Amino acid sequence: MATPDMTPDADEGRDSSARQALPEEPSDVQRLAYSGHNNGHGAASYQFFVVDDAARARAWVGRIADRVTPAGYIEHSDTRLQIAFTSCGLRALGLPEEVLATFPLEFQDGMAKRAHVLGDDPRQCSSWEYGGNRVVHVALFVYAKSTEALAREVRALIREARAGGLQRRASQSTFSFPDKTQIREHFGFRDGLVQPTIGRKGADRAQPEDGTPGNDPGAVPNGEVVLGQRNGYGFRTIGPSAPRTLDKKGLLHDFITPNEKDLGANGTYVVLRKLEQDVAGFWNAIRARAEDLGKTPHWLAAKMVGRWMNGSSVVDYPDEEGPPPTRDTPGISFAADRHGYRCPFGAHIRRANPRDDLGDDPEASLAVVARHRLHRRGRVYGKPPADLFVDDGRRRGLIFITVGTSIRRQFEFVQNLWLTSTCFNGMHGEDDPVAGPRAPHYFGDGRGAHAAQTSPFSIPAYPLRRTVPALPRFVTMRGGDYFFMPGRRALRFLAALP
């Protein structure tokens, strides 16, 4: 099934003839654009603040600008720091409305107002732990080599923020895995196996701490994650701008139109969502339905996810778990599984990244998918359960983080048209079997907004497909928002606002 693509629009360039990308400046880009800091910095914490005193907060931003970890960072340290702002936060700092209006509409709205696009329940936004009715202005992303170093750094940052005219609104801890290769999400599946390679000149394959290496023929263009660089359409990715008169210190690059400066250059947008996982509910629901199919729970779970728990693909190993994938394991291709007999059409990984499965031309499909890839930088929170089938009463889940130059074309496109769509790839009345919201407005069955929702899951087979009935919701949205992560020049510009 072909999926409509999206061409460059207002959030990528008001002058689509501007193809000349800015020079790469890794020292100006915040490192999260390229790396999730998993190489050696396994401890992480996210701190959310509101601005109480704009003048003091701007001065604090100026001090933070000198401390954020850039993409060109080489020297090893115990901690790393990144900073990002919501649209409300930029307004609270004193950014004029005429400048805020140059940001894309979805960023201006914030995540809660996009519930109808994302499959979220708008009635639940008031109970989010952060975001929604609990407005946040600033997010600090803190990473460290140890939990002890992380705790020290977070305490110091909170003290400095309070002295700088901010108040902490919320704090989000994460679970630290001993080694990157041991990372699993809480349903028990290996995670982070597939990340797009970013094509950038400054990457060094010999230096793993330098983020994602470039020089790969299939690499995603740099402009898919960094504003000002060339994107998958061949255009310079355009972000927000500010009047030249506002940049009194001459900190920003020139914009593509006269008398404007490029506020977005070397920045990126960050989507953050706290997703609570019902682990015992997931596995017990699967066990009951697997018995009806005469299969094991692990077989059905693998079909729903698209991978076995060790990460091996059901495309390559449809009936039993294969060897764990390595760096040399070939990428998954759905072209050889056109009927979905190995990996069902509705499986989570087939929805999140259809690869070569959109339409009849695999190469054209890959090109389309590359323009909608999600560049994930998240972590899990909460301790993994001792027994997947037993509810221990503890909360756990995923802090989903993705970065990119277009929230709408990347995250919202995938979330709306692929993950939560009930008619993805020719199906009807099914959303994502693992992460689907089971939202009433997606099913339109007339049972009312307060009715508990379920979704079936189809497993193609010959001569007749098998249907897993009434899967409940396993993932619940608990908070989040859209953020702008400026380049370091832009941080200093914000600090210098009158």
PDB file of N, CA and C in Angstrom, residues 204-277:
ATOM      1  N   ASP A 204      33.388  10.847  12.830  1.00  0.00           N
ATOM      2  CA  ASP A 204      34.619  10.057  12.775  1.00  0.00           C
ATOM      3  C   ASP A 204      34.289   8.634  13.198  1.00  0.00           C
ATOM      4  N   ARG A 205      34.376   7.691  12.257  1.00  0.00           N
ATOM      5  CA  ARG A 205      34.058   6.296  12.564  1.00  0.00           C
ATOM      6  C   ARG A 205      34.990   5.716  13.622  1.00  0.00           C
ATOM      7  N   ALA A 206      36.186   6.232  13.710  1.00  0.00           N
ATOM      8  CA  ALA A 206      37.154   5.705  14.669  1.00  0.00           C
ATOM      9  C   ALA A 206      36.899   6.221  16.080  1.00  0.00           C
ATOM     10  N   GLN A 207      35.981   7.192  16.212  1.00  0.00           N
ATOM     11  CA  GLN A 207      35.706   7.791  17.515  1.00  0.00           C
ATOM     12  C   GLN A 207      34.238   7.561  17.864  1.00  0.00           C
ATOM     13  N   PRO A 208      33.920   6.461  18.585  1.00  0.00           N
ATOM     14  CA  PRO A 208      32.516   6.145  18.867  1.00  0.00           C
ATOM     15  C   PRO A 208      31.805   7.201  19.689  1.00  0.00           C
ATOM     16  N   GLU A 209      32.552   8.031  20.399  1.00  0.00           N
ATOM     17  CA  GLU A 209      31.925   9.085  21.176  1.00  0.00           C
ATOM     18  C   GLU A 209      31.501  10.265  20.310  1.00  0.00           C
ATOM     19  N   ASP A 210      31.756  10.176  19.009  1.00  0.00           N
ATOM     20  CA  ASP A 210      31.423  11.273  18.110  1.00  0.00           C
ATOM     21  C   ASP A 210      30.048  11.101  17.489  1.00  0.00           C
ATOM     22  N   GLY A 211      29.165  10.394  18.174  1.00  0.00           N
ATOM     23  CA  GLY A 211      27.809  10.261  17.683  1.00  0.00           C
ATOM     24  C   GLY A 211      27.697   9.278  16.541  1.00  0.00           C
ATOM     25  N   THR A 212      26.719   9.479  15.686  1.00  0.00           N
ATOM     26  CA  THR A 212      26.452   8.571  14.583  1.00  0.00           C
ATOM     27  C   THR A 212      27.400   8.851  13.432  1.00  0.00           C
ATOM     28  N   PRO A 213      28.149   7.846  12.972  1.00  0.00           N
ATOM     29  CA  PRO A 213      29.090   8.093  11.880  1.00  0.00           C
ATOM     30  C   PRO A 213      28.393   8.377  10.567  1.00  0.00           C
ATOM     31  N   GLY A 214      29.048   9.147   9.707  1.00  0.00           N
ATOM     32  CA  GLY A 214      28.508   9.471   8.390  1.00  0.00           C
ATOM     33  C   GLY A 214      29.189   8.651   7.325  1.00  0.00           C
ATOM     34  N   ASN A 215      29.287   9.221   6.112  1.00  0.00           N
ATOM     35  CA  ASN A 215      29.959   8.580   4.977  1.00  0.00           C
ATOM     36  C   ASN A 215      29.326   7.247   4.598  1.00  0.00           C
ATOM     37  N   ASP A 216      28.044   7.067   4.853  1.00  0.00           N
ATOM     38  CA  ASP A 216      27.313   5.857   4.488  1.00  0.00           C
ATOM     39  C   ASP A 216      26.426   6.203   3.293  1.00  0.00           C
ATOM     40  N   PRO A 217      26.489   5.424   2.204  1.00  0.00           N
ATOM     41  CA  PRO A 217      25.671   5.742   1.026  1.00  0.00           C
ATOM     42  C   PRO A 217      24.177   5.824   1.334  1.00  0.00           C
ATOM     43  N   GLY A 218      23.731   5.077   2.341  1.00  0.00           N
ATOM     44  CA  GLY A 218      22.318   5.099   2.702  1.00  0.00           C
ATOM     45  C   GLY A 218      22.005   6.016   3.864  1.00  0.00           C
ATOM     46  N   ALA A 219      22.929   6.895   4.212  1.00  0.00           N
ATOM     47  CA  ALA A 219      22.744   7.760   5.370  1.00  0.00           C
ATOM     48  C   ALA A 219      21.621   8.768   5.140  1.00  0.00           C
ATOM     49  N   VAL A 220      20.933   9.102   6.228  1.00  0.00           N
ATOM     50  CA  VAL A 220      19.916  10.144   6.198  1.00  0.00           C
ATOM     51  C   VAL A 220      20.624  11.494   6.163  1.00  0.00           C
ATOM     52  N   PRO A 221      20.199  12.425   5.311  1.00  0.00           N
ATOM     53  CA  PRO A 221      20.867  13.729   5.239  1.00  0.00           C
ATOM     54  C   PRO A 221      20.875  14.448   6.582  1.00  0.00           C
ATOM     55  N   ASN A 222      21.922  15.216   6.808  1.00  0.00           N
ATOM     56  CA  ASN A 222      22.113  15.937   8.059  1.00  0.00           C
ATOM     57  C   ASN A 222      20.935  16.852   8.383  1.00  0.00           C
ATOM     58  N   GLY A 223      20.311  17.407   7.339  1.00  0.00           N
ATOM     59  CA  GLY A 223      19.196  18.322   7.538  1.00  0.00           C
ATOM     60  C   GLY A 223      17.929  17.675   8.054  1.00  0.00           C
ATOM     61  N   GLU A 224      17.932  16.355   8.222  1.00  0.00           N
ATOM     62  CA  GLU A 224      16.796  15.684   8.850  1.00  0.00           C
ATOM     63  C   GLU A 224      16.839  15.808  10.368  1.00  0.00           C
ATOM     64  N   VAL A 225      18.005  16.165  10.915  1.00  0.00           N
ATOM     65  CA  VAL A 225      18.117  16.322  12.371  1.00  0.00           C
ATOM     66  C   VAL A 225      18.643  17.689  12.788  1.00  0.00           C
ATOM     67  N   VAL A 226      19.267  18.433  11.872  1.00  0.00           N
ATOM     68  CA  VAL A 226      19.840  19.733  12.223  1.00  0.00           C
ATOM     69  C   VAL A 226      19.330  20.798  11.257  1.00  0.00           C
ATOM     70  N   LEU A 227      18.703  21.832  11.787  1.00  0.00           N
ATOM     71  CA  LEU A 227      18.203  22.936  10.980  1.00  0.00           C
ATOM     72  C   LEU A 227      19.362  23.691  10.327  1.00  0.00           C
ATOM     73  N   GLY A 228      19.149  24.086   9.085  1.00  0.00           N
ATOM     74  CA  GLY A 228      20.180  24.795   8.333  1.00  0.00           C
ATOM     75  C   GLY A 228      20.960  23.909   7.393  1.00  0.00           C
ATOM     76  N   GLN A 229      20.820  22.583   7.562  1.00  0.00           N
ATOM     77  CA  GLN A 229      21.499  21.630   6.686  1.00  0.00           C
ATOM     78  C   GLN A 229      20.523  21.111   5.621  1.00  0.00           C
ATOM     79  N   ARG A 230      21.037  20.427   4.620  1.00  0.00           N
ATOM     80  CA  ARG A 230      20.205  19.938   3.525  1.00  0.00           C
ATOM     81  C   ARG A 230      19.445  18.686   3.954  1.00  0.00           C
ATOM     82  N   ASN A 231      18.137  18.666   3.668  1.00  0.00           N
ATOM     83  CA  ASN A 231      17.298  17.557   4.105  1.00  0.00           C
ATOM     84  C   ASN A 231      17.083  16.538   2.989  1.00  0.00           C
ATOM     85  N   GLY A 232      16.164  15.612   3.216  1.00  0.00           N
ATOM     86  CA  GLY A 232      15.931  14.533   2.271  1.00  0.00           C
ATOM     87  C   GLY A 232      15.299  14.960   0.967  1.00  0.00           C
ATOM     88  N   TYR A 233      14.808  16.184   0.902  1.00  0.00           N
ATOM     89  CA  TYR A 233      14.252  16.712  -0.339  1.00  0.00           C
ATOM     90  C   TYR A 233      15.288  17.505  -1.136  1.00  0.00           C
ATOM     91  N   GLY A 234      16.488  17.657  -0.571  1.00  0.00           N
ATOM     92  CA  GLY A 234      17.523  18.425  -1.241  1.00  0.00           C
ATOM     93  C   GLY A 234      17.503  19.902  -0.918  1.00  0.00           C
ATOM     94  N   PHE A 235      16.661  20.316   0.039  1.00  0.00           N
ATOM     95  CA  PHE A 235      16.570  21.714   0.414  1.00  0.00           C
ATOM     96  C   PHE A 235      17.255  21.970   1.757  1.00  0.00           C
ATOM     97  N   ARG A 236      17.703  23.188   1.938  1.00  0.00           N
ATOM     98  CA  ARG A 236      18.154  23.623   3.267  1.00  0.00           C
ATOM     99  C   ARG A 236      16.940  23.624   4.195  1.00  0.00           C
ATOM    100  N   THR A 237      17.082  22.982   5.330  1.00  0.00           N
ATOM    101  CA  THR A 237      15.971  22.908   6.277  1.00  0.00           C
ATOM    102  C   THR A 237      15.880  24.219   7.043  1.00  0.00           C
ATOM    103  N   ILE A 238      14.772  24.907   6.854  1.00  0.00           N
ATOM    104  CA  ILE A 238      14.608  26.248   7.400  1.00  0.00           C
ATOM    105  C   ILE A 238      13.853  26.200   8.719  1.00  0.00           C
ATOM    106  N   GLY A 239      14.337  26.973   9.673  1.00  0.00           N
ATOM    107  CA  GLY A 239      13.696  27.055  10.973  1.00  0.00           C
ATOM    108  C   GLY A 239      13.219  28.456  11.268  1.00  0.00           C
ATOM    109  N   PRO A 240      13.070  28.803  12.530  1.00  0.00           N
ATOM    110  CA  PRO A 240      12.576  30.126  12.918  1.00  0.00           C
ATOM    111  C   PRO A 240      13.607  31.214  12.640  1.00  0.00           C
ATOM    112  N   SER A 241      13.118  32.442  12.550  1.00  0.00           N
ATOM    113  CA  SER A 241      13.998  33.581  12.290  1.00  0.00           C
ATOM    114  C   SER A 241      13.650  34.728  13.226  1.00  0.00           C
ATOM    115  N   ALA A 242      14.554  35.703  13.300  1.00  0.00           N
ATOM    116  CA  ALA A 242      14.357  36.878  14.146  1.00  0.00           C
ATOM    117  C   ALA A 242      14.786  38.122  13.376  1.00  0.00           C
ATOM    118  N   PRO A 243      14.180  39.273  13.663  1.00  0.00           N
ATOM    119  CA  PRO A 243      14.603  40.505  12.994  1.00  0.00           C
ATOM    120  C   PRO A 243      16.079  40.794  13.263  1.00  0.00           C
ATOM    121  N   ARG A 244      16.756  41.309  12.252  1.00  0.00           N
ATOM    122  CA  ARG A 244      18.178  41.631  12.407  1.00  0.00           C
ATOM    123  C   ARG A 244      18.405  42.601  13.563  1.00  0.00           C
ATOM    124  N   THR A 245      17.454  43.499  13.777  1.00  0.00           N
ATOM    125  CA  THR A 245      17.606  44.496  14.838  1.00  0.00           C
ATOM    126  C   THR A 245      17.589  43.878  16.229  1.00  0.00           C
ATOM    127  N   LEU A 246      17.063  42.655  16.349  1.00  0.00           N
ATOM    128  CA  LEU A 246      17.004  42.005  17.659  1.00  0.00           C
ATOM    129  C   LEU A 246      18.322  41.325  18.012  1.00  0.00           C
ATOM    130  N   ASP A 247      19.128  41.049  17.008  1.00  0.00           N
ATOM    131  CA  ASP A 247      20.418  40.380  17.225  1.00  0.00           C
ATOM    132  C   ASP A 247      21.507  41.438  17.345  1.00  0.00           C
ATOM    133  N   LYS A 248      21.485  42.161  18.442  1.00  0.00           N
ATOM    134  CA  LYS A 248      22.372  43.314  18.603  1.00  0.00           C
ATOM    135  C   LYS A 248      23.841  42.923  18.698  1.00  0.00           C
ATOM    136  N   LYS A 249      24.139  41.696  19.112  1.00  0.00           N
ATOM    137  CA  LYS A 249      25.526  41.248  19.231  1.00  0.00           C
ATOM    138  C   LYS A 249      26.016  40.507  17.989  1.00  0.00           C
ATOM    139  N   GLY A 250      25.161  40.382  16.989  1.00  0.00           N
ATOM    140  CA  GLY A 250      25.561  39.700  15.763  1.00  0.00           C
ATOM    141  C   GLY A 250      25.904  38.235  15.976  1.00  0.00           C
ATOM    142  N   LEU A 251      25.112  37.543  16.784  1.00  0.00           N
ATOM    143  CA  LEU A 251      25.413  36.155  17.139  1.00  0.00           C
ATOM    144  C   LEU A 251      24.912  35.150  16.105  1.00  0.00           C
ATOM    145  N   LEU A 252      23.834  35.483  15.399  1.00  0.00           N
ATOM    146  CA  LEU A 252      23.170  34.514  14.536  1.00  0.00           C
ATOM    147  C   LEU A 252      23.624  34.625  13.082  1.00  0.00           C
ATOM    148  N   HIS A 253      23.464  33.527  12.342  1.00  0.00           N
ATOM    149  CA  HIS A 253      23.707  33.524  10.902  1.00  0.00           C
ATOM    150  C   HIS A 253      22.641  34.364  10.198  1.00  0.00           C
ATOM    151  N   ASP A 254      22.969  34.841   9.000  1.00  0.00           N
ATOM    152  CA  ASP A 254      21.965  35.507   8.179  1.00  0.00           C
ATOM    153  C   ASP A 254      20.912  34.494   7.742  1.00  0.00           C
ATOM    154  N   PHE A 255      19.681  34.959   7.659  1.00  0.00           N
ATOM    155  CA  PHE A 255      18.582  34.110   7.204  1.00  0.00           C
ATOM    156  C   PHE A 255      18.499  34.180   5.678  1.00  0.00           C
ATOM    157  N   ILE A 256      17.583  33.418   5.078  1.00  0.00           N
ATOM    158  CA  ILE A 256      17.475  33.388   3.619  1.00  0.00           C
ATOM    159  C   ILE A 256      16.749  34.605   3.068  1.00  0.00           C
ATOM    160  N   THR A 257      16.129  35.401   3.949  1.00  0.00           N
ATOM    161  CA  THR A 257      15.469  36.629   3.515  1.00  0.00           C
ATOM    162  C   THR A 257      16.161  37.824   4.162  1.00  0.00           C
ATOM    163  N   PRO A 258      16.144  38.980   3.492  1.00  0.00           N
ATOM    164  CA  PRO A 258      16.850  40.157   4.010  1.00  0.00           C
ATOM    165  C   PRO A 258      16.311  40.604   5.364  1.00  0.00           C
ATOM    166  N   ASN A 259      17.188  41.200   6.139  1.00  0.00           N
ATOM    167  CA  ASN A 259      16.837  41.817   7.419  1.00  0.00           C
ATOM    168  C   ASN A 259      16.350  40.824   8.467  1.00  0.00           C
ATOM    169  N   GLU A 260      16.656  39.547   8.267  1.00  0.00           N
ATOM    170  CA  GLU A 260      16.318  38.537   9.266  1.00  0.00           C
ATOM    171  C   GLU A 260      17.548  37.706   9.600  1.00  0.00           C
ATOM    172  N   LYS A 261      17.579  37.199  10.820  1.00  0.00           N
ATOM    173  CA  LYS A 261      18.669  36.325  11.260  1.00  0.00           C
ATOM    174  C   LYS A 261      18.101  34.930  11.549  1.00  0.00           C
ATOM    175  N   ASP A 262      18.973  33.934  11.425  1.00  0.00           N
ATOM    176  CA  ASP A 262      18.547  32.534  11.502  1.00  0.00           C
ATOM    177  C   ASP A 262      18.608  32.031  12.943  1.00  0.00           C
ATOM    178  N   LEU A 263      17.476  32.056  13.625  1.00  0.00           N
ATOM    179  CA  LEU A 263      17.405  31.586  15.008  1.00  0.00           C
ATOM    180  C   LEU A 263      17.471  30.066  15.087  1.00  0.00           C
ATOM    181  N   GLY A 264      17.018  29.390  14.039  1.00  0.00           N
ATOM    182  CA  GLY A 264      16.965  27.933  14.070  1.00  0.00           C
ATOM    183  C   GLY A 264      18.261  27.240  13.727  1.00  0.00           C
ATOM    184  N   ALA A 265      19.193  27.930  13.085  1.00  0.00           N
ATOM    185  CA  ALA A 265      20.411  27.290  12.589  1.00  0.00           C
ATOM    186  C   ALA A 265      21.105  26.467  13.668  1.00  0.00           C
ATOM    187  N   ASN A 266      21.418  25.220  13.333  1.00  0.00           N
ATOM    188  CA  ASN A 266      22.104  24.265  14.209  1.00  0.00           C
ATOM    189  C   ASN A 266      21.251  23.801  15.386  1.00  0.00           C
ATOM    190  N   GLY A 267      19.975  24.118  15.338  1.00  0.00           N
ATOM    191  CA  GLY A 267      19.057  23.624  16.352  1.00  0.00           C
ATOM    192  C   GLY A 267      18.297  22.404  15.862  1.00  0.00           C
ATOM    193  N   THR A 268      17.472  21.851  16.732  1.00  0.00           N
ATOM    194  CA  THR A 268      16.616  20.718  16.377  1.00  0.00           C
ATOM    195  C   THR A 268      15.389  20.746  17.275  1.00  0.00           C
ATOM    196  N   TYR A 269      14.347  20.048  16.877  1.00  0.00           N
ATOM    197  CA  TYR A 269      13.153  19.912  17.715  1.00  0.00           C
ATOM    198  C   TYR A 269      13.208  18.581  18.459  1.00  0.00           C
ATOM    199  N   VAL A 270      12.702  18.590  19.672  1.00  0.00           N
ATOM    200  CA  VAL A 270      12.710  17.405  20.524  1.00  0.00           C
ATOM    201  C   VAL A 270      11.276  17.062  20.913  1.00  0.00           C
ATOM    202  N   VAL A 271      10.894  15.830  20.675  1.00  0.00           N
ATOM    203  CA  VAL A 271       9.603  15.310  21.124  1.00  0.00           C
ATOM    204  C   VAL A 271       9.870  14.406  22.320  1.00  0.00           C
ATOM    205  N   LEU A 272       9.228  14.687  23.442  1.00  0.00           N
ATOM    206  CA  LEU A 272       9.404  13.876  24.646  1.00  0.00           C
ATOM    207  C   LEU A 272       8.034  13.403  25.123  1.00  0.00           C
ATOM    208  N   ARG A 273       7.910  12.081  25.326  1.00  0.00           N
ATOM    209  CA  ARG A 273       6.661  11.490  25.801  1.00  0.00           C
ATOM    210  C   ARG A 273       6.965  10.451  26.878  1.00  0.00           C
ATOM    211  N   LYS A 274       6.285  10.566  28.008  1.00  0.00           N
ATOM    212  CA  LYS A 274       6.404   9.562  29.057  1.00  0.00           C
ATOM    213  C   LYS A 274       5.313   8.523  28.837  1.00  0.00           C
ATOM    214  N   LEU A 275       5.726   7.299  28.514  1.00  0.00           N
ATOM    215  CA  LEU A 275       4.802   6.229  28.158  1.00  0.00           C
ATOM    216  C   LEU A 275       4.899   5.105  29.188  1.00  0.00           C
ATOM    217  N   GLU A 276       3.868   4.971  30.006  1.00  0.00           N
ATOM    218  CA  GLU A 276       3.851   3.923  31.029  1.00  0.00           C
ATOM    219  C   GLU A 276       3.442   2.593  30.407  1.00  0.00           C
ATOM    220  N   GLN A 277       4.171   1.535  30.744  1.00  0.00           N
ATOM    221  CA  GLN A 277       3.916   0.217  30.175  1.00  0.00           C
ATOM    222  C   GLN A 277       3.297  -0.715  31.221  1.00  0.00           C
TER     223      GLN A 277
END
